[in-house]
Short mmCIF file of C-alpha atoms in Angstrom, two decimals:
data_model
loop_
_atom_site.label_atom_id
_atom_site.label_comp_id
_atom_site.label_asym_id
_atom_site.label_seq_id
_atom_site.Cartn_x
_atom_site.Cartn_y
_atom_site.Cartn_z
CA MET A 291 -1.96 19.46 -7.19
CA PHE A 292 0.84 21.10 -5.34
CA ALA A 293 3.45 20.18 -7.79
CA ALA A 294 1.07 21.17 -10.81
CA SER A 295 0.66 24.64 -9.33
CA ALA A 296 4.33 24.91 -8.74
CA ALA A 297 5.27 23.99 -12.21
CA ALA A 298 2.76 26.32 -13.85
CA GLU A 299 3.76 29.14 -11.83
CA ALA A 300 7.40 28.40 -12.87
CA LEU A 301 6.28 28.35 -16.31
CA LEU A 302 4.57 31.64 -16.05
CA GLU A 303 7.71 33.37 -14.62
CA GLN A 304 9.92 32.13 -17.45
CA GLY A 305 7.57 33.19 -19.97
CA TYR A 306 6.58 29.78 -21.39
CA SER A 307 2.81 29.92 -20.39
CA SER A 308 1.69 30.56 -24.01
CA ASN A 309 2.77 27.38 -25.65
CA CYS A 310 2.85 25.02 -22.37
CA ASP A 311 0.01 23.36 -20.54
CA VAL A 312 0.12 21.51 -17.11
CA VAL A 313 -2.60 19.10 -16.55
CA VAL A 314 -3.64 17.11 -13.49
CA PHE A 315 -5.38 13.69 -14.32
CA GLU A 316 -7.61 12.87 -11.09
CA GLY A 317 -9.20 9.52 -11.12
CA THR A 318 -11.87 10.49 -8.43
CA SER A 319 -14.53 13.13 -8.14
CA LYS A 320 -12.48 14.95 -5.23
CA ALA A 321 -8.89 16.24 -5.60
CA MET A 322 -6.70 16.28 -2.46
CA ALA A 323 -8.79 13.74 -0.47
CA LYS A 324 -5.81 12.53 1.59
CA VAL A 325 -5.03 16.39 2.40
CA ARG A 326 -8.46 16.66 3.57
CA ILE A 327 -8.14 13.85 6.33
CA SER A 328 -4.35 14.32 7.30
CA GLY A 329 -3.56 15.58 10.58
CA GLY A 330 -7.15 14.49 11.89
CA GLY A 331 -8.73 16.93 9.64
CA ARG A 332 -6.30 19.90 10.53
CA CYS A 333 -3.48 19.18 7.99
CA ASN A 334 -0.06 19.13 9.48
CA VAL A 335 1.27 20.93 6.15
CA ILE A 336 4.84 21.37 7.04
CA HIS A 337 7.63 20.94 9.90
CA ASP A 338 8.83 23.80 11.78
CA HIS A 339 11.02 25.64 9.25
CA THR A 340 13.11 27.49 11.84
CA LYS A 341 14.69 24.32 12.98
CA PRO A 342 18.20 22.89 11.50
CA LEU A 343 17.76 20.92 8.37
CA PRO A 344 19.11 17.68 9.84
CA GLN A 345 16.56 17.97 12.72
CA ILE A 346 13.91 18.51 10.06
CA LEU A 347 15.27 15.49 7.83
CA GLY A 348 15.15 13.31 10.98
CA SER A 349 11.41 13.71 11.24
CA TYR A 350 11.22 11.40 8.07
CA PRO A 351 11.32 7.75 8.74
CA ARG A 352 12.63 7.10 5.41
CA GLY A 353 13.89 9.09 2.60
CA SER A 354 16.02 11.78 4.22
CA LYS A 355 18.92 11.32 2.01
CA GLU A 356 17.01 11.77 -1.24
CA LEU A 357 15.18 14.75 0.25
CA ARG A 358 18.61 16.76 1.48
CA GLY A 359 19.50 17.82 -2.09
CA LEU A 360 15.72 19.27 -2.68
CA TYR A 361 15.68 20.83 0.59
CA THR A 362 18.82 22.78 0.20
CA LYS A 363 18.79 23.40 -3.50
CA HIS A 364 15.37 23.55 -4.85
CA PHE A 365 12.65 24.05 -2.24
CA THR A 366 13.44 24.61 1.24
CA PRO A 367 11.47 24.52 4.19
CA ASP A 368 11.70 28.23 4.28
CA ASP A 369 10.28 28.26 0.67
CA ALA A 370 7.35 26.16 1.72
CA TYR A 371 6.40 28.35 4.51
CA ARG A 372 6.55 31.50 2.44
CA TRP A 373 4.36 29.81 -0.51
CA PHE A 374 1.74 29.34 1.84
CA THR A 375 1.81 32.46 4.08
CA SER A 376 2.08 34.63 0.95
CA ARG A 377 -1.20 33.30 -0.13
CA GLY A 378 -2.88 34.24 3.11
CA VAL A 379 -2.47 30.90 5.04
CA GLU A 380 -1.54 31.81 8.50
CA LEU A 381 0.30 28.63 10.14
CA LYS A 382 1.09 27.86 13.70
CA THR A 383 3.75 25.52 15.45
CA GLU A 384 2.93 22.95 17.82
CA ALA A 385 5.31 21.69 20.50
CA ASP A 386 6.27 18.61 18.53
CA GLY A 387 7.42 20.76 15.57
CA ARG A 388 4.36 20.20 13.18
CA MET A 389 2.86 23.18 11.61
CA PHE A 390 -0.98 23.65 11.03
CA PRO A 391 -3.23 26.22 9.80
CA CYS A 392 -4.37 28.59 12.16
CA THR A 393 -7.83 27.76 11.27
CA ASP A 394 -7.25 23.97 12.56
CA ASP A 395 -8.90 23.06 9.06
CA SER A 396 -7.57 21.21 6.02
CA GLN A 397 -9.66 22.93 3.80
CA THR A 398 -7.57 26.05 4.30
CA ILE A 399 -4.76 24.12 2.60
CA ILE A 400 -6.60 22.69 0.14
CA ASP A 401 -8.40 26.13 -0.92
CA ALA A 402 -4.90 27.65 -1.21
CA ILE A 403 -3.27 25.02 -3.43
CA TYR A 404 -6.48 24.80 -5.64
CA GLU A 405 -6.82 28.71 -6.00
CA SER A 406 -3.13 28.83 -6.84
CA ALA A 407 -3.63 26.24 -9.43
CA LYS A 408 -6.42 27.81 -11.10
CA ARG A 409 -4.77 31.15 -11.01
CA SER A 410 -1.85 29.55 -12.87
CA GLY A 411 -3.77 27.88 -15.60
CA VAL A 412 -3.61 24.40 -14.35
CA ASN A 413 -6.04 22.07 -16.42
CA ILE A 414 -7.78 19.72 -13.84
CA CYS A 415 -9.27 16.73 -15.23
CA MET A 416 -11.61 15.13 -12.78
CA LYS A 417 -12.71 11.47 -12.95
CA GLU A 418 -9.99 10.82 -15.57
CA LYS A 419 -8.13 7.73 -14.24
CA VAL A 420 -4.49 6.99 -15.59
CA GLU A 421 -4.42 3.19 -16.49
CA SER A 422 -1.03 3.14 -18.06
CA VAL A 423 1.94 5.27 -19.52
CA ASP A 424 4.07 4.69 -22.29
CA TYR A 425 7.57 6.01 -23.12
CA VAL A 426 7.56 7.21 -26.76
CA GLN A 427 11.14 7.27 -28.18
CA ASN A 428 12.15 10.35 -30.57
CA CYS A 429 13.00 9.58 -33.94
CA ASP A 430 15.76 12.05 -34.37
CA GLY A 431 17.54 10.73 -31.18
CA GLY A 432 16.36 13.54 -28.91
CA ALA A 433 14.44 13.23 -25.48
CA GLY A 434 11.55 10.80 -25.67
CA ARG A 435 7.92 11.85 -24.68
CA PHE A 436 5.30 10.24 -22.63
CA GLN A 437 1.97 8.94 -23.56
CA VAL A 438 -0.64 9.19 -20.90
CA ASN A 439 -3.57 6.60 -21.46
CA THR A 440 -6.70 7.57 -19.32
CA LYS A 441 -10.07 6.19 -18.78
CA THR A 442 -13.39 8.31 -18.48
CA LYS A 443 -17.00 7.84 -18.76
CA SER A 444 -17.02 8.42 -22.37
CA GLY A 445 -14.31 6.08 -23.12
CA SER A 446 -10.29 5.85 -23.35
CA VAL A 447 -8.16 9.01 -24.05
CA SER A 448 -4.39 9.43 -24.83
CA VAL A 449 -2.32 12.55 -24.32
CA VAL A 450 1.27 12.90 -25.11
CA VAL A 451 3.31 15.12 -22.88
CA ASP A 452 6.99 16.20 -22.45
CA ALA A 453 7.22 15.68 -18.77
CA LEU A 454 5.40 13.51 -16.05
CA ILE A 455 5.11 13.58 -12.29
CA LEU A 456 3.56 10.51 -10.70
CA ALA A 457 1.65 11.55 -7.53
CA THR A 458 -0.51 8.29 -6.99
CA GLY A 459 0.64 7.70 -3.32
CA SER A 460 0.04 4.18 -2.32
CA PHE A 461 -2.12 3.20 -5.22
CA PRO A 462 -0.87 0.04 -6.83
CA ILE A 463 -1.23 1.55 -10.46
CA GLY A 464 1.37 4.22 -9.68
CA HIS A 465 3.91 1.38 -8.80
CA LYS A 466 2.93 -0.47 -11.93
CA ILE A 467 3.57 2.71 -14.08
CA ALA A 468 6.96 3.40 -12.26
CA LYS A 469 8.14 -0.10 -13.09
CA ALA A 470 6.89 -0.02 -16.63
CA LEU A 471 9.04 3.00 -17.12
CA GLY A 472 12.04 1.36 -15.60
CA HIS A 473 12.10 2.43 -12.30
CA THR A 474 12.81 0.29 -9.27
CA VAL A 475 10.03 0.09 -6.44
CA VAL A 476 10.95 -0.81 -2.89
CA GLN A 477 8.07 -2.98 -1.64
CA PRO A 478 5.99 -0.98 0.42
CA VAL A 479 4.80 -1.87 4.03
CA PRO A 480 2.10 -0.33 6.20
CA SER A 481 2.71 2.53 8.40
CA LEU A 482 1.14 5.20 10.63
CA PHE A 483 -1.01 2.28 12.51
CA THR A 484 -2.44 1.84 15.82
CA PHE A 485 -1.23 -1.29 17.84
CA ASP A 486 -3.83 -4.02 18.47
CA ALA A 487 -3.53 -5.44 21.94
CA LYS A 488 -7.18 -6.74 22.75
CA ASP A 489 -5.70 -9.41 24.89
CA GLN A 490 -3.84 -7.05 27.22
CA VAL A 491 -6.94 -4.85 27.44
CA ALA A 492 -8.99 -7.96 28.35
CA GLU A 493 -9.61 -9.00 31.71
CA GLY A 494 -6.41 -10.32 33.31
CA GLY A 495 -4.13 -8.22 30.90
CA ILE A 496 -1.79 -5.68 32.17
CA LEU A 497 -3.81 -2.84 30.47
CA ASN A 498 -7.34 -4.12 31.73
CA GLY A 499 -9.33 -1.19 33.06
CA LEU A 500 -7.16 1.51 31.50
CA SER A 501 -9.43 2.22 28.31
CA GLY A 502 -9.80 5.66 27.77
CA LEU A 503 -6.56 6.59 29.54
CA SER A 504 -4.65 9.21 27.95
CA VAL A 505 -1.02 10.10 28.87
CA PRO A 506 0.65 13.17 27.75
CA ASN A 507 4.11 11.93 27.13
CA ALA A 508 4.96 8.30 27.01
CA ARG A 509 7.49 6.04 25.16
CA LEU A 510 7.00 3.19 23.21
CA SER A 511 9.92 0.48 22.42
CA LEU A 512 10.37 -2.18 20.01
CA SER A 513 13.16 -4.61 20.26
CA VAL A 514 14.11 -6.48 17.21
CA ALA A 515 17.01 -8.65 16.19
CA GLU A 516 19.62 -6.88 14.09
CA ASP A 517 20.04 -7.43 10.28
CA ALA A 518 21.19 -11.01 9.39
CA THR A 519 24.14 -9.60 7.65
CA GLU A 520 25.16 -7.78 10.82
CA LEU A 521 24.45 -11.03 12.79
CA SER A 522 26.92 -12.99 10.58
CA LYS A 523 29.48 -10.40 10.83
CA LYS A 524 29.31 -10.12 14.65
CA ARG A 525 28.39 -14.01 15.36
CA LYS A 526 26.23 -12.79 18.19
CA ARG A 527 22.57 -12.20 18.31
CA ARG A 528 21.95 -8.73 19.45
CA LYS A 529 18.95 -6.53 19.28
CA LYS A 530 18.30 -3.14 18.39
CA VAL A 531 15.54 -0.99 20.34
CA LEU A 532 13.63 1.53 18.31
CA SER A 533 11.65 3.99 20.32
CA GLN A 534 9.27 6.99 20.05
CA GLU A 535 7.81 9.42 22.46
CA GLY A 536 4.76 11.59 22.42
CA PRO A 537 0.84 11.30 23.76
CA LEU A 538 -0.39 8.03 24.15
CA LEU A 539 -4.01 6.74 24.43
CA ILE A 540 -5.27 3.27 25.70
CA THR A 541 -8.35 2.17 23.70
CA HIS A 542 -10.49 -0.80 23.89
CA HIS A 543 -8.45 -2.46 21.19
CA GLY A 544 -4.77 -1.49 22.29
CA VAL A 545 -2.53 1.33 22.01
CA SER A 546 -3.08 4.53 19.95
CA GLY A 547 -1.96 8.20 19.87
CA PRO A 548 0.94 9.99 18.31
CA ALA A 549 3.58 7.82 20.10
CA ALA A 550 2.15 4.84 18.42
CA LEU A 551 1.92 6.42 14.94
CA ARG A 552 5.55 7.58 14.92
CA LEU A 553 6.77 4.25 16.17
CA SER A 554 4.61 2.32 13.54
CA ALA A 555 6.24 4.66 10.73
CA PHE A 556 9.77 4.54 11.97
CA ALA A 557 9.77 0.84 12.59
CA ALA A 558 7.48 -0.03 9.85
CA ARG A 559 9.82 -2.41 8.15
CA GLU A 560 10.79 -4.19 11.55
CA PHE A 561 7.07 -4.69 12.22
CA SER A 562 6.50 -6.34 8.96
CA SER A 563 9.68 -8.49 9.56
CA VAL A 564 8.06 -10.00 12.41
CA ASN A 565 4.51 -10.24 10.88
CA TYR A 566 3.37 -7.83 13.34
CA GLN A 567 3.50 -10.48 16.24
CA CYS A 568 5.74 -8.87 18.66
CA GLU A 569 6.32 -7.19 22.24
CA VAL A 570 6.20 -3.30 22.54
CA SER A 571 7.00 -1.83 25.91
CA ILE A 572 5.29 1.23 27.36
CA ASN A 573 7.13 3.77 29.70
CA PHE A 574 4.33 6.00 30.95
CA GLY A 575 6.86 8.46 32.46
CA PRO A 576 10.14 9.01 30.61
CA GLN A 577 10.35 12.48 31.77
CA TRP A 578 11.17 11.04 35.38
CA GLU A 579 13.97 8.66 34.41
CA GLN A 580 16.56 11.75 34.93
CA GLU A 581 15.26 12.30 38.40
CA GLN A 582 16.03 8.85 39.58
#
C-alpha cells in the first residue's frame, strides 16, 4: 500500500495522473494486516534517521547491500521520516533506535498510508487474490507488459499493466510468481522467533524457577561451525559466534524478548542449518564485563 501511494504521488507530481492508474490487489478483507501487528501493535515504522547510514544498514540481518543504493539515491531514511511527519504522524525514537508513532498505536501508521493512497487516487481492490502473472511480449519489440490474473467471488479477472510490484511478503504465491517471471528466489527460512527450552525451564534445568524473570539487558550467543568452504581452506574446524543484546524474558517455554528475536533474525540461516537443535548461551550482565 505504501508503494502504491508513493507511485501515485509521483505520477501526480509529473502530470501523468490523467492517463495512468495505480491499482492494489488485496486478497483479504483487510489491508496492511501485518502493519497492524508489527512492533507489538505499535508499529516500529522506521529506524532512527539521524544515525549514520552504515549503522542503519547494519540493523538489517540481510539485504544491506541491496538497500544501500535505495537509501542513498531514491528514498533515504530522512525522506521516510519526512513522509510520515508531513502527514501529521508524530514519531518518537526509543533507546534501541526504533521509531514508533507517539500514539503507540499501529493504526496511526495505517491511517496515514491509507489516507495518502486515497488522496492520490489509488484504486484498492479488496478480496481480489492474485493467482498468477504472465509476461506479455510487445509485438513491436518494445517493453513488454504484465497480465495480472486474479480471482474474486464473482469469478476470474485479468488486467494488463505496464509495471508491477510484488508485495506478498512470505506468502508462497509471491515466490511462485517471481520465479515464473524469471527471478531467482533464495530459499526462505524462519526468523523472529522465540527459543523453546522447556527442558531447561523444567525441574532440574538451569532456568527452572525463573519463568517470568525479565532482564533489561542480556546477551544471547550462538556458536556455529564456519561455512564448509572456509573449513576446506583452513583445514581446521573453527566456530563463529553470533551474539545479540537487549531485553530478555524467561517464559514457561524458554527464552523470549527482543534479544531472542534479534538473534533469531541475524542467525536465521545458522539456526536452520542445524535444524534448530543447538545450544544458546545467556549472559545476564554483559554491561559488567568491562568492570572486571
